[in-house]
Structures are given as C-alpha cells and as structure tokens.
PDB file of C-alpha atoms in Angstrom:
ATOM      1  CA  MET A  23      25.939  -1.133 -51.580  1.00 51.00           C
ATOM      2  CA  ASP A  24      25.448   1.344 -48.923  1.00 50.00           C
ATOM      3  CA  LEU A  25      21.507   1.205 -49.570  1.00 46.00           C
ATOM      4  CA  LEU A  26      21.362  -2.489 -49.004  1.00 45.00           C
ATOM      5  CA  VAL A  27      23.229  -2.349 -45.654  1.00 43.00           C
ATOM      6  CA  PHE A  28      20.961   0.408 -44.427  1.00 41.00           C
ATOM      7  CA  LEU A  29      17.999  -1.284 -45.561  1.00 38.00           C
ATOM      8  CA  LEU A  30      18.932  -4.708 -43.864  1.00 42.00           C
ATOM      9  CA  SER A  31      20.086  -2.910 -40.692  1.00 45.00           C
ATOM     10  CA  THR A  32      16.657  -0.929 -40.661  1.00 38.00           C
ATOM     11  CA  ILE A  33      14.874  -4.472 -40.961  1.00 39.00           C
ATOM     12  CA  ILE A  34      16.773  -6.207 -38.279  1.00 41.00           C
ATOM     13  CA  SER A  35      16.185  -3.358 -36.007  1.00 37.00           C
ATOM     14  CA  LEU A  36      12.648  -3.323 -36.753  1.00 34.00           C
ATOM     15  CA  VAL A  37      12.223  -6.767 -35.968  1.00 36.00           C
ATOM     16  CA  GLY A  38      13.941  -6.411 -32.770  1.00 37.00           C
ATOM     17  CA  ALA A  39      11.610  -3.481 -31.820  1.00 34.00           C
ATOM     18  CA  PHE A  40       8.584  -6.060 -31.576  1.00 34.00           C
ATOM     19  CA  SER A  41      10.179  -8.537 -29.464  1.00 38.00           C
ATOM     20  CA  SER A  42       8.699  -8.758 -25.974  1.00 43.00           C
ATOM     21  CA  THR A  43      11.710 -10.424 -24.629  1.00 44.00           C
ATOM     22  CA  PRO A  44      14.963  -8.396 -23.706  1.00 42.00           C
ATOM     23  CA  THR A  45      17.504  -8.342 -26.381  1.00 43.00           C
ATOM     24  CA  GLY A  46      20.836  -8.628 -24.658  1.00 48.00           C
ATOM     25  CA  ASP A  47      22.098  -6.988 -21.436  1.00 54.00           C
ATOM     26  CA  ASP A  48      21.408  -3.313 -22.683  1.00 66.00           C
ATOM     27  CA  GLY A  49      17.929  -3.334 -20.947  1.00 77.00           C
ATOM     28  CA  MET A  50      19.233  -5.073 -17.606  1.00 90.00           C
ATOM     29  CA  PRO A  51      19.983  -3.350 -14.526  1.00 90.00           C
ATOM     30  CA  LYS A  52      23.249  -2.843 -13.687  1.00 91.00           C
ATOM     31  CA  TYR A  53      25.398  -3.320 -10.095  1.00 90.00           C
ATOM     32  CA  ASN A  54      27.249  -0.131  -9.109  1.00 87.00           C
ATOM     33  CA  MET A  55      30.163  -1.091  -7.206  1.00 90.00           C
ATOM     34  CA  ASP A  56      30.810   2.390  -5.596  1.00 90.00           C
ATOM     35  CA  THR A  57      27.097   2.579  -4.180  1.00 90.00           C
ATOM     36  CA  LYS A  58      26.710  -1.301  -3.629  1.00 90.00           C
ATOM     37  CA  LYS A  59      23.225  -0.702  -5.337  1.00 92.00           C
ATOM     38  CA  TRP A  60      21.428  -2.244  -8.532  1.00 92.00           C
ATOM     39  CA  SER A  61      20.373   0.823 -10.795  1.00 89.00           C
ATOM     40  CA  PRO A  62      18.060   0.339 -13.799  1.00 90.00           C
ATOM     41  CA  ALA A  63      19.071   0.451 -17.427  1.00 86.00           C
ATOM     42  CA  PRO A  64      18.777   4.113 -18.946  1.00 86.00           C
ATOM     43  CA  ASN A  65      16.031   2.681 -21.490  1.00 86.00           C
ATOM     44  CA  ALA A  66      14.282   0.311 -18.705  1.00 85.00           C
ATOM     45  CA  GLU A  67      10.386   0.211 -18.733  1.00 88.00           C
ATOM     46  CA  PRO A  68       8.799   1.585 -15.655  1.00 90.00           C
ATOM     47  CA  PRO A  69       7.746  -0.733 -12.864  1.00 91.00           C
ATOM     48  CA  TYR A  70       3.988  -1.199 -12.516  1.00 91.00           C
ATOM     49  CA  GLY A  71       2.175   0.558  -9.664  1.00 91.00           C
ATOM     50  CA  ILE A  72       1.265  -0.291  -6.134  1.00 91.00           C
ATOM     51  CA  GLY A  73      -2.213  -1.133  -7.022  1.00 89.00           C
ATOM     52  CA  ARG A  74      -1.030  -3.969  -9.118  1.00 90.00           C
ATOM     53  CA  THR A  75       0.906  -5.212  -6.122  1.00 91.00           C
ATOM     54  CA  LEU A  76      -1.941  -4.956  -3.926  1.00 89.00           C
ATOM     55  CA  LEU A  77      -4.374  -6.515  -6.104  1.00 88.00           C
ATOM     56  CA  GLY A  78      -2.251  -9.262  -7.318  1.00 87.00           C
ATOM     57  CA  ASN A  79      -0.567 -10.420  -4.083  1.00 88.00           C
ATOM     58  CA  GLY A  80      -2.116  -8.690  -1.324  1.00 87.00           C
ATOM     59  CA  PRO A  81      -1.294  -6.579   1.438  1.00 90.00           C
ATOM     60  CA  MET A  82       1.961  -7.918   2.436  1.00 93.00           C
ATOM     61  CA  PRO A  83       4.153  -6.990  -0.901  1.00 93.00           C
ATOM     62  CA  ALA A  84       2.212  -3.708  -1.031  1.00 93.00           C
ATOM     63  CA  PHE A  85       3.300  -2.930   2.931  1.00 94.00           C
ATOM     64  CA  THR A  86       6.715  -3.881   1.961  1.00 94.00           C
ATOM     65  CA  ARG A  87       6.598  -1.592  -1.105  1.00 94.00           C
ATOM     66  CA  LEU A  88       5.491   1.269   1.080  1.00 94.00           C
ATOM     67  CA  THR A  89       7.591   0.842   4.093  1.00 95.00           C
ATOM     68  CA  LYS A  90      10.780  -0.336   2.338  1.00 94.00           C
ATOM     69  CA  PRO A  91      10.751   0.847  -1.386  1.00 93.00           C
ATOM     70  CA  ASP A  92      14.236   0.977  -1.898  1.00 94.00           C
ATOM     71  CA  GLU A  93      14.895  -2.726  -0.391  1.00 95.00           C
ATOM     72  CA  TYR A  94      11.951  -3.817  -2.540  1.00 94.00           C
ATOM     73  CA  MET A  95      13.265  -2.275  -5.797  1.00 94.00           C
ATOM     74  CA  GLN A  96      16.658  -3.519  -5.232  1.00 95.00           C
ATOM     75  CA  ALA A  97      15.484  -7.011  -4.877  1.00 94.00           C
ATOM     76  CA  VAL A  98      13.495  -6.503  -8.232  1.00 94.00           C
ATOM     77  CA  TYR A  99      16.568  -5.287  -9.963  1.00 94.00           C
ATOM     78  CA  LYS A 100      18.866  -8.038  -8.662  1.00 94.00           C
ATOM     79  CA  PHE A 101      16.178 -10.638  -9.777  1.00 94.00           C
ATOM     80  CA  GLN A 102      15.702  -9.084 -12.832  1.00 93.00           C
ATOM     81  CA  ALA A 103      19.488  -9.137 -13.788  1.00 92.00           C
ATOM     82  CA  SER A 104      20.085 -12.612 -12.415  1.00 93.00           C
ATOM     83  CA  GLU A 105      17.156 -14.062 -14.181  1.00 92.00           C
ATOM     84  CA  LYS A 106      17.626 -11.635 -17.470  1.00 92.00           C
ATOM     85  CA  CYS A 107      13.569 -11.077 -17.464  1.00 91.00           C
ATOM     86  CA  THR A 108      11.371  -8.244 -17.843  1.00 91.00           C
ATOM     87  CA  ILE A 109      10.690  -5.955 -14.943  1.00 92.00           C
ATOM     88  CA  ARG A 110       7.322  -6.997 -14.697  1.00 93.00           C
ATOM     89  CA  TYR A 111       8.271 -10.683 -14.367  1.00 93.00           C
ATOM     90  CA  ALA A 112      10.692  -9.568 -11.692  1.00 93.00           C
ATOM     91  CA  GLN A 113       8.191  -7.530  -9.689  1.00 94.00           C
ATOM     92  CA  GLY A 114       5.745 -10.287  -9.940  1.00 93.00           C
ATOM     93  CA  ASN A 115       8.130 -12.672  -8.540  1.00 94.00           C
ATOM     94  CA  MET A 116       9.241 -10.574  -5.729  1.00 95.00           C
ATOM     95  CA  ASP A 117       5.421  -9.494  -4.777  1.00 95.00           C
ATOM     96  CA  ALA A 118       5.074 -13.542  -4.506  1.00 94.00           C
ATOM     97  CA  TYR A 119       7.995 -13.842  -2.565  1.00 95.00           C
ATOM     98  CA  PHE A 120       7.335 -11.165  -0.007  1.00 94.00           C
ATOM     99  CA  GLU A 121       3.754 -12.535   0.146  1.00 94.00           C
ATOM    100  CA  ASN A 122       4.908 -16.013   1.244  1.00 94.00           C
ATOM    101  CA  PRO A 123       8.687 -17.062   0.597  1.00 94.00           C
ATOM    102  CA  ASN A 124       8.214 -20.770   1.093  1.00 95.00           C
ATOM    103  CA  ASP A 125       5.100 -21.124  -1.631  1.00 92.00           C
ATOM    104  CA  TRP A 126       7.457 -18.842  -3.931  1.00 93.00           C
ATOM    105  CA  ALA A 127      10.343 -21.071  -3.538  1.00 92.00           C
ATOM    106  CA  TYR A 128       8.153 -24.308  -4.128  1.00 90.00           C
ATOM    107  CA  GLN A 129       6.527 -22.953  -7.100  1.00 89.00           C
ATOM    108  CA  ARG A 130       9.960 -21.953  -8.703  1.00 89.00           C
ATOM    109  CA  ARG A 131      11.281 -25.437  -7.775  1.00 87.00           C
ATOM    110  CA  VAL A 132       8.163 -27.146  -9.497  1.00 85.00           C
ATOM    111  CA  GLU A 133       8.755 -24.640 -12.745  1.00 84.00           C
ATOM    112  CA  ALA A 134      12.125 -25.853 -13.015  1.00 81.00           C
ATOM    113  CA  GLY A 135      11.226 -29.397 -12.722  1.00 78.00           C
ATOM    114  CA  LEU A 136      13.064 -30.151  -9.522  1.00 80.00           C
ATOM    115  CA  ILE A 137      10.497 -31.845  -7.481  1.00 78.00           C
ATOM    116  CA  PRO A 138      10.113 -35.468  -8.814  1.00 76.00           C
ATOM    117  CA  THR A 139       6.391 -35.641  -7.534  1.00 77.00           C
ATOM    118  CA  GLU A 140       5.112 -32.548  -9.170  1.00 74.00           C
ATOM    119  CA  LYS A 141       4.758 -32.322 -13.077  1.00 73.00           C
ATOM    120  CA  SER A 142       6.960 -29.466 -14.625  1.00 68.00           C
ATOM    121  CA  GLY A 143       5.686 -27.218 -17.322  1.00 68.00           C
ATOM    122  CA  TYR A 144       3.215 -25.034 -15.602  1.00 72.00           C
ATOM    123  CA  LYS A 145       4.587 -21.378 -15.401  1.00 78.00           C
ATOM    124  CA  LYS A 146       2.667 -18.875 -13.002  1.00 80.00           C
ATOM    125  CA  PRO A 147       2.287 -15.810 -15.034  1.00 83.00           C
ATOM    126  CA  TYR A 148       4.192 -13.329 -12.575  1.00 85.00           C
ATOM    127  CA  GLY A 149       3.558  -9.730 -13.227  1.00 82.00           C
ATOM    128  CA  GLU A 150       1.003 -10.164 -15.760  1.00 86.00           C
ATOM    129  CA  PRO A 151      -1.969  -7.647 -16.234  1.00 85.00           C
ATOM    130  CA  ILE A 152      -4.792  -8.771 -14.223  1.00 85.00           C
ATOM    131  CA  PRO A 153      -8.020  -9.275 -16.206  1.00 88.00           C
ATOM    132  CA  LEU A 154     -10.852  -6.373 -15.665  1.00 90.00           C
ATOM    133  CA  GLY A 155     -13.136  -8.887 -14.548  1.00 91.00           C
ATOM    134  CA  GLN A 156     -10.814 -10.340 -11.882  1.00 88.00           C
ATOM    135  CA  VAL A 157     -10.331  -6.695 -10.681  1.00 87.00           C
ATOM    136  CA  ALA A 158     -13.925  -5.878 -10.421  1.00 90.00           C
ATOM    137  CA  LEU A 159     -14.711  -9.245  -8.615  1.00 90.00           C
ATOM    138  CA  THR A 160     -11.836  -8.597  -6.109  1.00 86.00           C
ATOM    139  CA  VAL A 161     -12.662  -5.127  -5.541  1.00 88.00           C
ATOM    140  CA  SER A 162     -16.383  -5.768  -4.906  1.00 91.00           C
ATOM    141  CA  TRP A 163     -15.828  -8.893  -2.644  1.00 89.00           C
ATOM    142  CA  GLY A 164     -13.143  -6.653  -0.743  1.00 86.00           C
ATOM    143  CA  ILE A 165     -15.840  -3.926  -0.281  1.00 92.00           C
ATOM    144  CA  GLY A 166     -18.631  -6.359   0.594  1.00 92.00           C
ATOM    145  CA  VAL A 167     -16.857  -8.279   3.261  1.00 92.00           C
ATOM    146  CA  SER A 168     -14.973  -5.231   4.770  1.00 91.00           C
ATOM    147  CA  GLY A 169     -18.490  -3.453   4.919  1.00 92.00           C
ATOM    148  CA  TRP A 170     -20.147  -6.622   6.623  1.00 92.00           C
ATOM    149  CA  ILE A 171     -17.085  -6.729   9.363  1.00 92.00           C
ATOM    150  CA  ALA A 172     -17.556  -3.137  10.000  1.00 92.00           C
ATOM    151  CA  ASN A 173     -21.241  -3.643  10.357  1.00 87.00           C
ATOM    152  CA  LEU A 174     -20.948  -6.556  12.792  1.00 82.00           C
ATOM    153  CA  ILE A 175     -18.451  -4.577  14.905  1.00 83.00           C
ATOM    154  CA  LEU A 176     -20.523  -1.764  14.958  1.00 82.00           C
ATOM    155  CA  ALA A 177     -23.516  -3.831  16.143  1.00 75.00           C
ATOM    156  CA  VAL A 178     -21.514  -5.707  18.916  1.00 71.00           C
ATOM    157  CA  THR A 179     -19.937  -2.468  20.306  1.00 74.00           C
ATOM    158  CA  SER A 180     -23.390  -0.757  20.170  1.00 70.00           C
ATOM    159  CA  GLY A 181     -24.844  -3.211  22.531  1.00 61.00           C
ATOM    160  CA  LYS A 182     -27.669  -4.144  20.104  1.00 64.00           C
ATOM    161  CA  PHE A 183     -26.321  -7.628  19.789  1.00 59.00           C
ATOM    162  CA  CYS A 184     -27.082  -9.226  22.878  1.00 62.00           C
ATOM    163  CA  ILE A 185     -27.013 -13.157  23.167  1.00 61.00           C
ATOM    164  CA  GLY A 186     -28.419 -15.091  26.053  1.00 59.00           C
ATOM    165  CA  ASP A 187     -31.808 -15.165  28.056  1.00 60.00           C
ATOM    166  CA  ALA A 188     -32.857 -12.283  29.994  1.00 59.00           C
ATOM    167  CA  GLY A 189     -32.455 -13.964  33.257  1.00 58.00           C
ATOM    168  CA  SER A 190     -28.756 -15.044  32.383  1.00 58.00           C
ATOM    169  CA  THR A 191     -25.599 -13.038  31.671  1.00 55.00           C
ATOM    170  CA  GLN A 192     -26.107 -11.712  28.319  1.00 58.00           C
ATOM    171  CA  PHE A 193     -22.868 -11.164  25.859  1.00 58.00           C
ATOM    172  CA  CYS A 194     -23.321  -7.424  25.568  1.00 60.00           C
ATOM    173  CA  GLN A 195     -23.636  -7.061  29.349  1.00 57.00           C
ATOM    174  CA  VAL A 196     -20.095  -8.891  29.977  1.00 56.00           C
ATOM    175  CA  PHE A 197     -18.366  -6.234  27.712  1.00 56.00           C
ATOM    176  CA  PHE A 198     -21.027  -3.437  28.403  1.00 54.00           C
ATOM    177  CA  PRO A 199     -22.246  -3.665  31.817  1.00 56.00           C
ATOM    178  CA  ASP A 200     -24.250  -0.125  31.692  1.00 58.00           C
ATOM    179  CA  LEU A 201     -26.637  -1.578  29.162  1.00 52.00           C
TER     180      LEU A 201
END
C-alpha cells in the first residue's frame, strides 16, 4: 500500500514538473508588509535580461530598467502576483507598458473583449523569446540606419555638404561661415 501511494505521488509530481503554467501560489511573488515591497518566490525563475527588453520593446523600457531597476522589478512582481502569470509574461507586459502605456492598456482591453468594435481573441505574446531571424534583422537595420545618420551628420558638419549656387548663400556657409 505504501508503495502504491509513493508511486502515485511521484507520478503526480512528475506531471506537474513539465507544466509551463504556475501551479498555485508557491511560485508567485509575495508582498512584505514590513518593507512595503514585493519579493520573488524562493524558487522563482530569473527575469530575462536587458537585451531582451531593448530588442523587444525599444529604448524606453530599457532606460527605465537602467535608471529605476527597483521600481521596474516591483511593477513586474506586482503584475505577476495579480495576474498569476510567469515572470516572462509579467516583464513583457511591463516593458510594453513603459514603452507606451496607452497602447498597452488598449491591447489589454482588446484581449479581454471589452471593446465592442474590436474582435477579441488575439493575445500579444508578451515576454516570449524573440526569433533569431528577427534579432538579426533588428540589429542589422539598427547598425545600418545608425551608420547612415552618423555619416550624414559628419558630412554636414565637415562642410562638404553645401546646397545652393556659388553666387547665393550656401547651406554650409550659414552654419560654417569660414568655409
């Protein structure tokens, strides 16, 4: 009889080990009344890095993570506890919120079916890993556009970029009269 109970409990725990959804409140952050802060569960998965925030949602949430890391993580933990979701999903939501709060709120209302003119059903994959092809495309475009802008600024400030006839006032002579 003891062997049967042991086998059943082992099977049940193994089935729960492969679940991607949180099982109960044991993996959820807890609010500490003394410190007035949220703290992660002891067995919680670690949050994703700032590179995922930068590539997934742009510079605003990444800047927020750099300048106010404690406030950022408190928002993530509070969202995770209230929605009972994974930390990746909570981080993705907070990244989208810090990027543009109005669009984030609108998307949440659409997902919940609260806007009669929009069809519900689409759930934005907040916090999901970014496909490698998308990362390569984003980085290559970012480097290319940044290089083009830097080249334009260098050309304008060097005085080699003059607009206008020789007899009229040239663009570069307005800003660089000594040329």
